[in-house]
CSV table of C-alpha atoms in Angstrom, one decimal:
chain,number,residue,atom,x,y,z
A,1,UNK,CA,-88.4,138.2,-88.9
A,2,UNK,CA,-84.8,137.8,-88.0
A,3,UNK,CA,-81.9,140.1,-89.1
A,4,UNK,CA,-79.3,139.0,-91.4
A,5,UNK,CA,-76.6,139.3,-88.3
A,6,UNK,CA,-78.8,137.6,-86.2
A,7,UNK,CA,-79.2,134.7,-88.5
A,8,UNK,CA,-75.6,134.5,-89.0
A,9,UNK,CA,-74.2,134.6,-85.4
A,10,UNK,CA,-76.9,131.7,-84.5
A,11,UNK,CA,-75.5,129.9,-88.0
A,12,UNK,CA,-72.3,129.8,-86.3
A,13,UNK,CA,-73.4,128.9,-83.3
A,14,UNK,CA,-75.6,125.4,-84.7
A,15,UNK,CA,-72.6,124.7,-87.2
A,16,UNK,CA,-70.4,124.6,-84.3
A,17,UNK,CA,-72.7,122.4,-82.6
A,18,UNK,CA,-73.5,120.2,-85.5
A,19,UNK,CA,-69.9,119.2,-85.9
A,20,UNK,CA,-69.4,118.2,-82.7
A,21,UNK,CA,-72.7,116.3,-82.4
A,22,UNK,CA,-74.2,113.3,-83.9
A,23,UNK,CA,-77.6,112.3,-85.3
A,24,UNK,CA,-80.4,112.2,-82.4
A,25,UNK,CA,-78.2,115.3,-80.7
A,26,UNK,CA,-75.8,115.0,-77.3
A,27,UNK,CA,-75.5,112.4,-76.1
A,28,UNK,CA,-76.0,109.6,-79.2
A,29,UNK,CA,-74.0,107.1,-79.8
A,30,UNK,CA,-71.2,107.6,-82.7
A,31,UNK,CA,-71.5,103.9,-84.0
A,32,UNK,CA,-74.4,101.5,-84.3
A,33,UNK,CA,-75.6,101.6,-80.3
A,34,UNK,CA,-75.4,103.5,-77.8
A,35,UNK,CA,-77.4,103.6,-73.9
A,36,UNK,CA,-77.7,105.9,-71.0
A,37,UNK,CA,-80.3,106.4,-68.7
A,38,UNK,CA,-81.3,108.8,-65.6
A,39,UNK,CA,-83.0,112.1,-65.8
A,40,UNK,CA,-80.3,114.7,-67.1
A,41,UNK,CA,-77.8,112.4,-68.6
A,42,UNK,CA,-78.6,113.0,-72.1
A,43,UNK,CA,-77.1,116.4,-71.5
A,44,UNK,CA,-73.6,114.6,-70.5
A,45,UNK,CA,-71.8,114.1,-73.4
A,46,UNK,CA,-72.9,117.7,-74.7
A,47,UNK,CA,-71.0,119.5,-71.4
A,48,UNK,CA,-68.1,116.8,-71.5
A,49,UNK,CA,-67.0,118.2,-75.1
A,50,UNK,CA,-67.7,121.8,-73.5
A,51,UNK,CA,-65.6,121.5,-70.6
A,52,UNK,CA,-63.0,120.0,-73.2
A,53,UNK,CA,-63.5,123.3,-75.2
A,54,UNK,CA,-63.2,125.2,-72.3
A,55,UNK,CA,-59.5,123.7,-71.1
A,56,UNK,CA,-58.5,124.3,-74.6
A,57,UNK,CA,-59.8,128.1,-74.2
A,58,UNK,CA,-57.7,128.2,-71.1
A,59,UNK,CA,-54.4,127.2,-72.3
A,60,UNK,CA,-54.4,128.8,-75.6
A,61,UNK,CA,-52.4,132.4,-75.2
A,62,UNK,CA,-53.7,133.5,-78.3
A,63,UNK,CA,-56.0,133.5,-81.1
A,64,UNK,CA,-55.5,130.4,-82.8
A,65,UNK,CA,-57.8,128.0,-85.6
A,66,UNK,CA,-56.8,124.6,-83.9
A,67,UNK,CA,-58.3,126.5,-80.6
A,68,UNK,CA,-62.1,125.4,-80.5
A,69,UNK,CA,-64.1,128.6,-79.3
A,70,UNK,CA,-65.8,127.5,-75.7
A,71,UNK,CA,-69.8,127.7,-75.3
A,72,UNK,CA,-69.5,127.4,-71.6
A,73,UNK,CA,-67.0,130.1,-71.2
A,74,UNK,CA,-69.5,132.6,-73.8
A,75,UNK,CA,-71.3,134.9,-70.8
A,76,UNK,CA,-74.9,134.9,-70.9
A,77,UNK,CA,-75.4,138.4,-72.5
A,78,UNK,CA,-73.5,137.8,-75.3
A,79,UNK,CA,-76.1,134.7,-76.4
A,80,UNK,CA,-79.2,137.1,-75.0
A,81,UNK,CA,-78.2,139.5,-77.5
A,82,UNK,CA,-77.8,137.5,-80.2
A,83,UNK,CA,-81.0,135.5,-79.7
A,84,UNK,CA,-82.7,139.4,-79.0
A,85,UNK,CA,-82.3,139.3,-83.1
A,86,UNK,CA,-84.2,135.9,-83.8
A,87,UNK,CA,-88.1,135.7,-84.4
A,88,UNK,CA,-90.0,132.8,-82.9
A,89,UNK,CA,-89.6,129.9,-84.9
A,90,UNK,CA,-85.4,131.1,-85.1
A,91,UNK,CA,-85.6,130.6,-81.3
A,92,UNK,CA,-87.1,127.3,-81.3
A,93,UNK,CA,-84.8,125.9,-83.2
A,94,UNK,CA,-82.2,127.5,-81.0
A,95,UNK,CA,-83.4,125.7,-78.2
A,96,UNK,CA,-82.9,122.2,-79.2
A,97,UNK,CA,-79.2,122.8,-79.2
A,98,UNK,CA,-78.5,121.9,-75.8
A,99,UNK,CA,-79.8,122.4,-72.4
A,100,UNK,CA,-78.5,125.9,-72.0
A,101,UNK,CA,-79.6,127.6,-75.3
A,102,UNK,CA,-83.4,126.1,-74.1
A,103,UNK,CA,-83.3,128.0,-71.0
A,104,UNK,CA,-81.8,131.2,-73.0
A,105,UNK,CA,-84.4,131.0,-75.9
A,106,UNK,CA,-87.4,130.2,-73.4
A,107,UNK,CA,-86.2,133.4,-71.3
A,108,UNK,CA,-86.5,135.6,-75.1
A,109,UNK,CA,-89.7,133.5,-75.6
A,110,UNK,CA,-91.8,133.0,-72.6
A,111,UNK,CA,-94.8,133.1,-74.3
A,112,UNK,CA,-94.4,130.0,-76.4
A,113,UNK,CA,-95.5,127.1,-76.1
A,114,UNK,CA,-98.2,124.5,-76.7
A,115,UNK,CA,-102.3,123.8,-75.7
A,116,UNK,CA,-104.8,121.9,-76.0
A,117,UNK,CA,-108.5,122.7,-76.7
A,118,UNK,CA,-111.3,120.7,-75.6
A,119,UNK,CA,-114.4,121.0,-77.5
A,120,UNK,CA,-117.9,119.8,-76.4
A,121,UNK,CA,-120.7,118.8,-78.4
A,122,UNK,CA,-122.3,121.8,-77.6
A,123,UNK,CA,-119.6,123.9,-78.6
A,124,UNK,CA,-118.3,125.2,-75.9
A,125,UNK,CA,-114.5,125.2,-76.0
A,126,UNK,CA,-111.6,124.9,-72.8
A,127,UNK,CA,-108.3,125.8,-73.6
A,128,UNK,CA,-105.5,123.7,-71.3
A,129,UNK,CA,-102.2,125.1,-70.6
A,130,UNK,CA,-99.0,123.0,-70.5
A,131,UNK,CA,-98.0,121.6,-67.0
A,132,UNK,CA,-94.9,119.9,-67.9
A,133,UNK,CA,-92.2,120.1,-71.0
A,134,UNK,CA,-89.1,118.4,-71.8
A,135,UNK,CA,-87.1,118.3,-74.6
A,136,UNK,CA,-85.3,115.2,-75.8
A,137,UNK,CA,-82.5,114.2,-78.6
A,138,UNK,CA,-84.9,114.0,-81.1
A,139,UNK,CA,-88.7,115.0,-79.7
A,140,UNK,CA,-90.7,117.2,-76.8
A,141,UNK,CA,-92.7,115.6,-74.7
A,142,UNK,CA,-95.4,118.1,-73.2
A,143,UNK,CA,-97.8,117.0,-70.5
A,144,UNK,CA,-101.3,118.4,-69.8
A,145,UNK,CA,-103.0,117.6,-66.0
A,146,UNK,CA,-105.3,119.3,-63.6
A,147,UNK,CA,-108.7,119.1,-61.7
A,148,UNK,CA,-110.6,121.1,-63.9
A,149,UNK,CA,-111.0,118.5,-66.8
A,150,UNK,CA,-114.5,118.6,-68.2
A,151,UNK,CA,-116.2,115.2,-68.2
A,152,UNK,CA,-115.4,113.3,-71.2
A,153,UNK,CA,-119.0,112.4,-72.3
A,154,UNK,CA,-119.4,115.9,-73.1
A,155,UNK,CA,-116.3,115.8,-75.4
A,156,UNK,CA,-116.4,115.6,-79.1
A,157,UNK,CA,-113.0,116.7,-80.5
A,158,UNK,CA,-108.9,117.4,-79.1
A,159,UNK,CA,-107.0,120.4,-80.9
A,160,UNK,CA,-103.7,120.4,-80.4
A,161,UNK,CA,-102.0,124.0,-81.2
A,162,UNK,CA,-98.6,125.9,-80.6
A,163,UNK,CA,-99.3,129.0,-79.6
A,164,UNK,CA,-97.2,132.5,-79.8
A,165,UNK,CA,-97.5,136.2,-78.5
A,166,UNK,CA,-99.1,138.1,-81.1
A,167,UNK,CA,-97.0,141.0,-80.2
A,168,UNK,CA,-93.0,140.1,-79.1
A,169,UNK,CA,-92.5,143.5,-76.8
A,170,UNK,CA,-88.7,142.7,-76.2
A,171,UNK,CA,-89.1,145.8,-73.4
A,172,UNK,CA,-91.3,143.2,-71.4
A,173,UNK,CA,-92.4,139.8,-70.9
A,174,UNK,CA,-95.4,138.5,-72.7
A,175,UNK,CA,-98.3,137.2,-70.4
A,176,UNK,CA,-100.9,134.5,-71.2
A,177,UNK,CA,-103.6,136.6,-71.3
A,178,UNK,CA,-102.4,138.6,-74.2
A,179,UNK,CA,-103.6,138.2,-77.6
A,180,UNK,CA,-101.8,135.1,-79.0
A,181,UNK,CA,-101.5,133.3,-82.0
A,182,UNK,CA,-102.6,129.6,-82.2
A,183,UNK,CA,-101.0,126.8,-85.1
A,184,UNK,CA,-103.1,123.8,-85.6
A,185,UNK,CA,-101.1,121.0,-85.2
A,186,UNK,CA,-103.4,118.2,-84.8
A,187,UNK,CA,-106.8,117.2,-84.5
A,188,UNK,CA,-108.3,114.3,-82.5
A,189,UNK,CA,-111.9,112.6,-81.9
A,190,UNK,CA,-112.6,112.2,-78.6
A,191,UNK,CA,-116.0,111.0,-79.3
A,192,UNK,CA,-115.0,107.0,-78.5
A,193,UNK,CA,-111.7,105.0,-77.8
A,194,UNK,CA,-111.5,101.9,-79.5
A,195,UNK,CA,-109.9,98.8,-77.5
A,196,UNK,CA,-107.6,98.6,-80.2
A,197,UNK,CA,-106.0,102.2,-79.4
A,198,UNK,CA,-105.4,100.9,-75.4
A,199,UNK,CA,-101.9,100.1,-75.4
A,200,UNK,CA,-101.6,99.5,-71.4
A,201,UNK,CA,-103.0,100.2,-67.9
A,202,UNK,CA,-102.3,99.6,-64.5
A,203,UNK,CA,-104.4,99.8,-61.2
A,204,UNK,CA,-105.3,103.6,-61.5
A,205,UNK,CA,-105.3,104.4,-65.0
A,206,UNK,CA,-105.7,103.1,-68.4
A,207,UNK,CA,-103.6,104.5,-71.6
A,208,UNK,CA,-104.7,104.9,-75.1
A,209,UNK,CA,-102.6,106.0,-78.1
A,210,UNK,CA,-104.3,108.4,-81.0
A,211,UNK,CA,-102.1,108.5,-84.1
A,212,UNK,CA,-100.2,110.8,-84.3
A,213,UNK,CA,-98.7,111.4,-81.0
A,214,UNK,CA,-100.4,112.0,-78.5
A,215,UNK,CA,-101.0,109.8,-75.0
A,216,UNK,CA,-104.4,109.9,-73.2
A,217,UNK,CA,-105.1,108.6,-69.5
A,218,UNK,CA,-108.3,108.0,-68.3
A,219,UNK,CA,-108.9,107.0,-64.4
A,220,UNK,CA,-110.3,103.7,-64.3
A,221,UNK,CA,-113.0,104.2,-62.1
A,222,UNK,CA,-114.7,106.5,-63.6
A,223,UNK,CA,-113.5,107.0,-67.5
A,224,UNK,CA,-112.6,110.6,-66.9
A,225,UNK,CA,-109.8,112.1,-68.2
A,226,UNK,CA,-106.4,112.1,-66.0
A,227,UNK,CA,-104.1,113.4,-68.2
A,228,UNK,CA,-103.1,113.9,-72.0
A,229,UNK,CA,-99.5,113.8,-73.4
A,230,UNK,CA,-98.0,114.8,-76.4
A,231,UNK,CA,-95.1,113.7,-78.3
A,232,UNK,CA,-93.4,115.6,-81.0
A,233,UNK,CA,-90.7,115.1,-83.0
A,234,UNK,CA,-88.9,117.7,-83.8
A,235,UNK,CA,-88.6,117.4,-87.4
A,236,UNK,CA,-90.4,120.7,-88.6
A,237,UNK,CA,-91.5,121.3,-85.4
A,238,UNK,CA,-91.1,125.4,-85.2
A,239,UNK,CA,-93.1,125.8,-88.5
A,240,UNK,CA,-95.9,123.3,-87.4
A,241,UNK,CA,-96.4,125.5,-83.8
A,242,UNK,CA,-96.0,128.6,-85.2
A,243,UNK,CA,-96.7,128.9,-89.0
A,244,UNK,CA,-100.3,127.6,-89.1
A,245,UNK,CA,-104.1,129.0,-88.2
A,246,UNK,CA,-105.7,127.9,-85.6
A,247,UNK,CA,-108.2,126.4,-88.3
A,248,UNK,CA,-105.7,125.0,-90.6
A,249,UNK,CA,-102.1,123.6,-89.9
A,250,UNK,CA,-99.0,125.1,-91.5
A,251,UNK,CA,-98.3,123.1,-94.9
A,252,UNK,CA,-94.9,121.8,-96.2
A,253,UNK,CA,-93.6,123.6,-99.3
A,254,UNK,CA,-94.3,121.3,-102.9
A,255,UNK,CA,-92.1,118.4,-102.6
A,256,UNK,CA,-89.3,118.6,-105.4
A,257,UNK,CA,-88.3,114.8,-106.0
A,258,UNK,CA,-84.7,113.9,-105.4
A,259,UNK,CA,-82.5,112.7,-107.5
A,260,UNK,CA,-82.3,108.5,-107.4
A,261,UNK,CA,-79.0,107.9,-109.3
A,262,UNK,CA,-79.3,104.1,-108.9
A,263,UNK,CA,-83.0,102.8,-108.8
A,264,UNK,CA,-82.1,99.7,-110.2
A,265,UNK,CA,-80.4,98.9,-107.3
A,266,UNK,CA,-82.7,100.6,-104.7
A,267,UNK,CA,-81.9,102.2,-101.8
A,268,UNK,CA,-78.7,102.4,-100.0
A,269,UNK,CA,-76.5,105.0,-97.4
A,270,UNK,CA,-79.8,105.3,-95.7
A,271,UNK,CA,-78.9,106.4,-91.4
A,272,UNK,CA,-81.4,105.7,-88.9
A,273,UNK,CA,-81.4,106.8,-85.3
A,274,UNK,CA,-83.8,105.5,-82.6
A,275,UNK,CA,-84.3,106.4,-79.1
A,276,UNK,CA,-86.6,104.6,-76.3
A,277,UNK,CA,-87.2,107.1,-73.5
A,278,UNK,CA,-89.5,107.6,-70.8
A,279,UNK,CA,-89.8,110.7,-68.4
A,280,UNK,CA,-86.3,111.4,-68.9
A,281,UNK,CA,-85.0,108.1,-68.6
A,282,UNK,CA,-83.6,106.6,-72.2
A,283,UNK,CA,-83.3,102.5,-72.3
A,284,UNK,CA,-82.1,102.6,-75.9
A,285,UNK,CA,-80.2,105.5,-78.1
A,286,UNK,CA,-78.9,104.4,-81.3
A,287,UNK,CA,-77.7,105.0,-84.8
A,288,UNK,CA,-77.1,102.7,-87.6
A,289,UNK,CA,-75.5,103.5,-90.4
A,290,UNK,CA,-75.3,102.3,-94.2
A,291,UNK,CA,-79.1,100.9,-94.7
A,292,UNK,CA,-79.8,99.4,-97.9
A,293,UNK,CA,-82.6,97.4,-99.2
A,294,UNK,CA,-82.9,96.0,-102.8
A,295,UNK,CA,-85.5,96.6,-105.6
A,296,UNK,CA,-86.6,92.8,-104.9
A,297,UNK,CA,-87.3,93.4,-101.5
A,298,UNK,CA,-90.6,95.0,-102.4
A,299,UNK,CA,-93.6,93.5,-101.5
A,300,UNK,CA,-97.2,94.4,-100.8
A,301,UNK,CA,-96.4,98.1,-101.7
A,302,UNK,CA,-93.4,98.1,-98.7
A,303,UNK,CA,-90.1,98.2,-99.4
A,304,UNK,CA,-88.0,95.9,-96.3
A,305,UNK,CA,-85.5,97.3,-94.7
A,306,UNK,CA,-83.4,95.1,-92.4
A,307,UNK,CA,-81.6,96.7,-89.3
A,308,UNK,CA,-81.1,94.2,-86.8
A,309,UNK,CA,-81.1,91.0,-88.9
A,310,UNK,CA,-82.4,88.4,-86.6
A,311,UNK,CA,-79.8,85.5,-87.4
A,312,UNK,CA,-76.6,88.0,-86.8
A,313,UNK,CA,-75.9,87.9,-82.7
A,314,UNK,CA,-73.4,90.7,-83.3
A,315,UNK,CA,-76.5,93.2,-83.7
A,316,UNK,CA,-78.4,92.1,-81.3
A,317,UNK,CA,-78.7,95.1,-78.8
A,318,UNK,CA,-79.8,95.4,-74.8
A,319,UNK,CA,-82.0,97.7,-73.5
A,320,UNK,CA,-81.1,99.7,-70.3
A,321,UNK,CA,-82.9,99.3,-67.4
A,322,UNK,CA,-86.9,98.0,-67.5
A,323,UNK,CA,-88.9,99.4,-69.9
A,324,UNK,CA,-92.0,101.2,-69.0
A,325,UNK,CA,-93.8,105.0,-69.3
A,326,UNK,CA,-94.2,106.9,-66.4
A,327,UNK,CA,-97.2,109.1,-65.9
A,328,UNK,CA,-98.3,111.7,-62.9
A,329,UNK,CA,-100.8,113.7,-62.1
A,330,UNK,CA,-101.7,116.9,-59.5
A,331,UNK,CA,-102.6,113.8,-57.3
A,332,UNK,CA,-101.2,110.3,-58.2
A,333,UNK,CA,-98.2,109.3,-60.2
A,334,UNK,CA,-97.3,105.6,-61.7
A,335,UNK,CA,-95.7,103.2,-64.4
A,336,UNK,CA,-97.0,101.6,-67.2
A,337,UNK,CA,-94.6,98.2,-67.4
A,338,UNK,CA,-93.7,97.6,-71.0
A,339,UNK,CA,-94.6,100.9,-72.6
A,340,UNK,CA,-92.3,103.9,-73.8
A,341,UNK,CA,-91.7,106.8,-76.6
A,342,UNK,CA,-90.0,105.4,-79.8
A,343,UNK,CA,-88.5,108.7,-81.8
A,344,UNK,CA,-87.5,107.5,-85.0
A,345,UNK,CA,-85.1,109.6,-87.6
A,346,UNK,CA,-84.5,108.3,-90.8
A,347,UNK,CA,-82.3,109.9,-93.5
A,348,UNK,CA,-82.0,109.4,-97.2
A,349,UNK,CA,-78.8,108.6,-98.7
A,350,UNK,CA,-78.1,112.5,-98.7
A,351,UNK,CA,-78.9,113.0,-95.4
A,352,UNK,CA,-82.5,114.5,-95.9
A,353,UNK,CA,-85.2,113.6,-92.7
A,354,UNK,CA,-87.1,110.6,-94.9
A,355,UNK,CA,-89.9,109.4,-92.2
A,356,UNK,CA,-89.6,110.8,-89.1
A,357,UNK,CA,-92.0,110.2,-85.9
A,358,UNK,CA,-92.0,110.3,-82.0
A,359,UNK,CA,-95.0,107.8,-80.9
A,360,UNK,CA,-96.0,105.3,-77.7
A,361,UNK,CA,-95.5,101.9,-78.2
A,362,UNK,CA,-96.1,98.7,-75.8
A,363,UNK,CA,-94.7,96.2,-75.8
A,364,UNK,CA,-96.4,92.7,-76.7
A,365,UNK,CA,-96.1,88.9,-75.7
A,366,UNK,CA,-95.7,87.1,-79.4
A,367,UNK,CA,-97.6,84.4,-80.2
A,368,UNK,CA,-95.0,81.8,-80.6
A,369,UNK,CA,-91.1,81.7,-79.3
A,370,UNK,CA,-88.5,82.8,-81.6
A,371,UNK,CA,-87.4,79.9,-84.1
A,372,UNK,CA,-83.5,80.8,-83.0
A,373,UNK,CA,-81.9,78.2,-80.7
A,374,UNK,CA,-80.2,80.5,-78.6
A,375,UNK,CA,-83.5,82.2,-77.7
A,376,UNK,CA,-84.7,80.4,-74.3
A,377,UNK,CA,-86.3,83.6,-73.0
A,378,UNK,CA,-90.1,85.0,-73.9
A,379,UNK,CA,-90.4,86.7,-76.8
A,380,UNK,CA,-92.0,90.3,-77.5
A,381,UNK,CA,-92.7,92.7,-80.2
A,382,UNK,CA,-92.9,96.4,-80.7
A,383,UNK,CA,-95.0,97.5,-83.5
A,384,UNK,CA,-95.7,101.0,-85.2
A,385,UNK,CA,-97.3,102.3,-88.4
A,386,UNK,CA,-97.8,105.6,-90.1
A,387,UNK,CA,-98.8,106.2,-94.1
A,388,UNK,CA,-94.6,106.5,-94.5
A,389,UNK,CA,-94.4,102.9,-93.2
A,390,UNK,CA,-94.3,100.1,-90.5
A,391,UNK,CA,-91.8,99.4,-88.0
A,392,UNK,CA,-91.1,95.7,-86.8
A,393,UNK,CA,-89.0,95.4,-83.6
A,394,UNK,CA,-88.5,91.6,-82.0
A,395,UNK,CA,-87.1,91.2,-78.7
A,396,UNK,CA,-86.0,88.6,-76.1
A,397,UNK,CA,-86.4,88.9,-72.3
A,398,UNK,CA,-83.2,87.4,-70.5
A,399,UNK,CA,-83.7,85.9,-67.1
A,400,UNK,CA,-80.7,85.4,-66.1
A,401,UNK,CA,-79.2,88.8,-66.9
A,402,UNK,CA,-82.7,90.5,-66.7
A,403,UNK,CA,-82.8,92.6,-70.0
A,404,UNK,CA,-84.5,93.3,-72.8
A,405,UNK,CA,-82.2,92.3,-76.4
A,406,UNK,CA,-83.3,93.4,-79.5
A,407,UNK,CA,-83.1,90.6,-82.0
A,408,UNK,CA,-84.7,91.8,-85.1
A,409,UNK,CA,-85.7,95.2,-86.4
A,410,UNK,CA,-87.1,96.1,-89.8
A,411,UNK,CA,-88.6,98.8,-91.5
A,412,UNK,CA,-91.6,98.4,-94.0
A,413,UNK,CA,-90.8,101.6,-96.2
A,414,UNK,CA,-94.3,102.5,-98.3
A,415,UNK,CA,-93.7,102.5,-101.8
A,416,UNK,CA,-95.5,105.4,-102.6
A,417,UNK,CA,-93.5,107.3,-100.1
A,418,UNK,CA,-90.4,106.2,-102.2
A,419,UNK,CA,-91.9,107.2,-105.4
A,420,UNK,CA,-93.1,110.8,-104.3
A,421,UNK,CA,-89.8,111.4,-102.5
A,422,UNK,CA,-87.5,110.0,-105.7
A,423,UNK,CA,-89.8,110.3,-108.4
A,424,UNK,CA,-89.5,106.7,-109.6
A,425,UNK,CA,-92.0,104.0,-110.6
A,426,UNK,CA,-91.1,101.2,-108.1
């Protein structure tokens, strides 16, 4: 495990970060919306406060507490040092910070990372290496390709595992072939794909979503695999790849209820943050602040939760750019029109991660146009649901403009959720 020094040089390090940062990491926006797009940029705002840091550093004489201490000016042998002190999960964590402590923590860590284990029906097992990883605001996306799929008629079952080096040699890098420790994360049945778990397709390839997470392509022509991808959020991430069996996944410690001084009035100072990505390219990043929803909003054991009120243009929100989830193989690559990755964080009134999740979505024609008279556009919906909840999102395609606007957005909090997580009898 990690030394006490260790510990506390990274603790500085995250606080420093965490102050200057909001929810959903760099780049988010610091009132209710926010955009950017193009691989990389979600790394902009980070290095712009750097570089601020680091012209304060330079015209400073002196030591001085109104002087912010510069990350870009630390040398890199300084952070190796300090990260040489962190065990595994320590180092994951340290690598959501930015873009540089991920390449510093993956340099002490090469050996971690995720797989995937196909089993057959026979028993007979394949273990897939990761050929892609990136790590967003709030999730990691981690891709799995090849020519060496085995046919998918022989396939009963999908692991998904983090794995780790049994033994951390900080003399020498860890290989693949060593001995390494796997952490169930999730299982899947690969023994059918229901129609209803297709959520789009194009010429090549069709895609199907299996809760929770993770991304499937099959080649149309002949229903074999193309490629699998998995989203995580990052909420308890490190424990979930590296604290579990390979038989068993890693368990959250007994829930202690939290304190719900007002439950007569509900819930309120709730803080969401969503983003809408695709290989790198976000079309929405926002936070929205101050949720409430009142005890008489309950109904068929959800409690609502209005973001976006439909009637209120002010909230109304554009998406960046065209929506839709890029895919590649060794051989082909494409895009999926009117599909993404929704991560969604939502805090408690005491700033505890309520119901997290980073999950596909499409995007669907609704039945009937929108009942506002403003609305001349066709009418969509995004839709998503978990045992924590449901998410509703409504949108409005602009033809003149060409954009996507958000015009409703509500959350379907479970009840039970709120009970176990409060204690209370709603």
């Amino acid at each position: 495990m990690a030394t006490g020094r260790g510990r506390l040089l990274l603790q500085h390090w995250l606080g420093l970060q965490a102050r200057r940062l909001p929810l959903g990491g760099v780049g988010a926006a610091p009132g209710r919306g926010g955009f950017r797009k193009g691989a990389g940029v979600e790394f902009a705002a980070g290095w712009t406060m750097l570089k601020q840091d680091a012209r304060c550093g330079r015209k400073c004489e002196g030591p001085s507490a109104a002087c912010a201490v510069s990350l870009d000016g630390m040398p890199p042998e300084i952070l190796l040092k300090i990260l040489s002190y962190l065990d595994a999960v320590t180092l994951l964590c340290a690598g959501c910070v930015n873009r540089r402590f991920y390449h510093l923590a993956n340099d002490k860590i090469s050996g971690l990372g995720w797989v995937i284990i196909l089993k057959e029906k026979s028993g007979r097992e394949y273990v897939m290496e990761h050929v892609e990883l990136s790590v967003n605001d709030s999730s990691v996306t981690i891709v799995w390709y090849g020519k060496a799929w085995p046919r998918l008629a022989t396939l009963s079952a999908l692991h998904l595992c983090g794995v780790t080096p049994v033994f951390m040699d900080r003399s020498r890098t860890p290989t693949r072939n060593g001995p390494r420790w796997h952490s169930l994360i999730a299982k899947y049945s690969l023994s059918h794909f229901p129609e209803s778990t297709m959520i789009g397709c194009d010429r090549l390839i069709r895609i199907f979503h299996l809760n929770p997470g993770l991304l499937v392509g099959l080649w149309k022509r002949e229903e074999e695999l193309a490629f699998v991808t998995a989203n995580l959020h990052l909420h308890h991430l490190a424990e979930r790849s590296t604290l579990g069996s390979a038989a068993l996944p890693y368990e959250l410690p007994p829930h202690s209820p939290r304190l719900d001084d007002t439950p007569e009035h509900g819930l309120h100072g709730y803080q969401l943050h969503v983003d809408m990505h695709s290989g790198g390219v976000f079309c929405l990043c926002s936070t929205f602040r101050d949720l409430f929803t009142k005890k008489g909003h309950i109904e068929n054991g959800y409690a609502k939760l209005i973001v976006i009120h439909f009637k209120n243009n002010t909230e109304h929100l554009p998406l960046v750019g065209k929506v839709g989830l890029s895919w590649r193989t060794d051989v082909f690559d494409g895009c999926i029109k009117s599909c993404s990755i929704v991560d969604m964080t939502l805090l408690d009134e005491y700033g505890h991660p309520f119901w997290c999740f980073s999950s596909p979505v499409c995007m669907r024609p609704s039945p009937r146009p929108s009942d506002g008279p403003h609305f001349w556009g066709q009418t969509y919906h995004v839709d998503y649901a978990d045992s924590a909840g449901r998410l509703h999102m409504e949108l409005v395609w602009i033809t003149e403009t060409e954009e996507h606007f958000i015009v409703s957005l509500v959350l379907y909090l479970s009840v039970a959720k709120i009970n176990h997580w409060f204690g209370t009898q709603y």
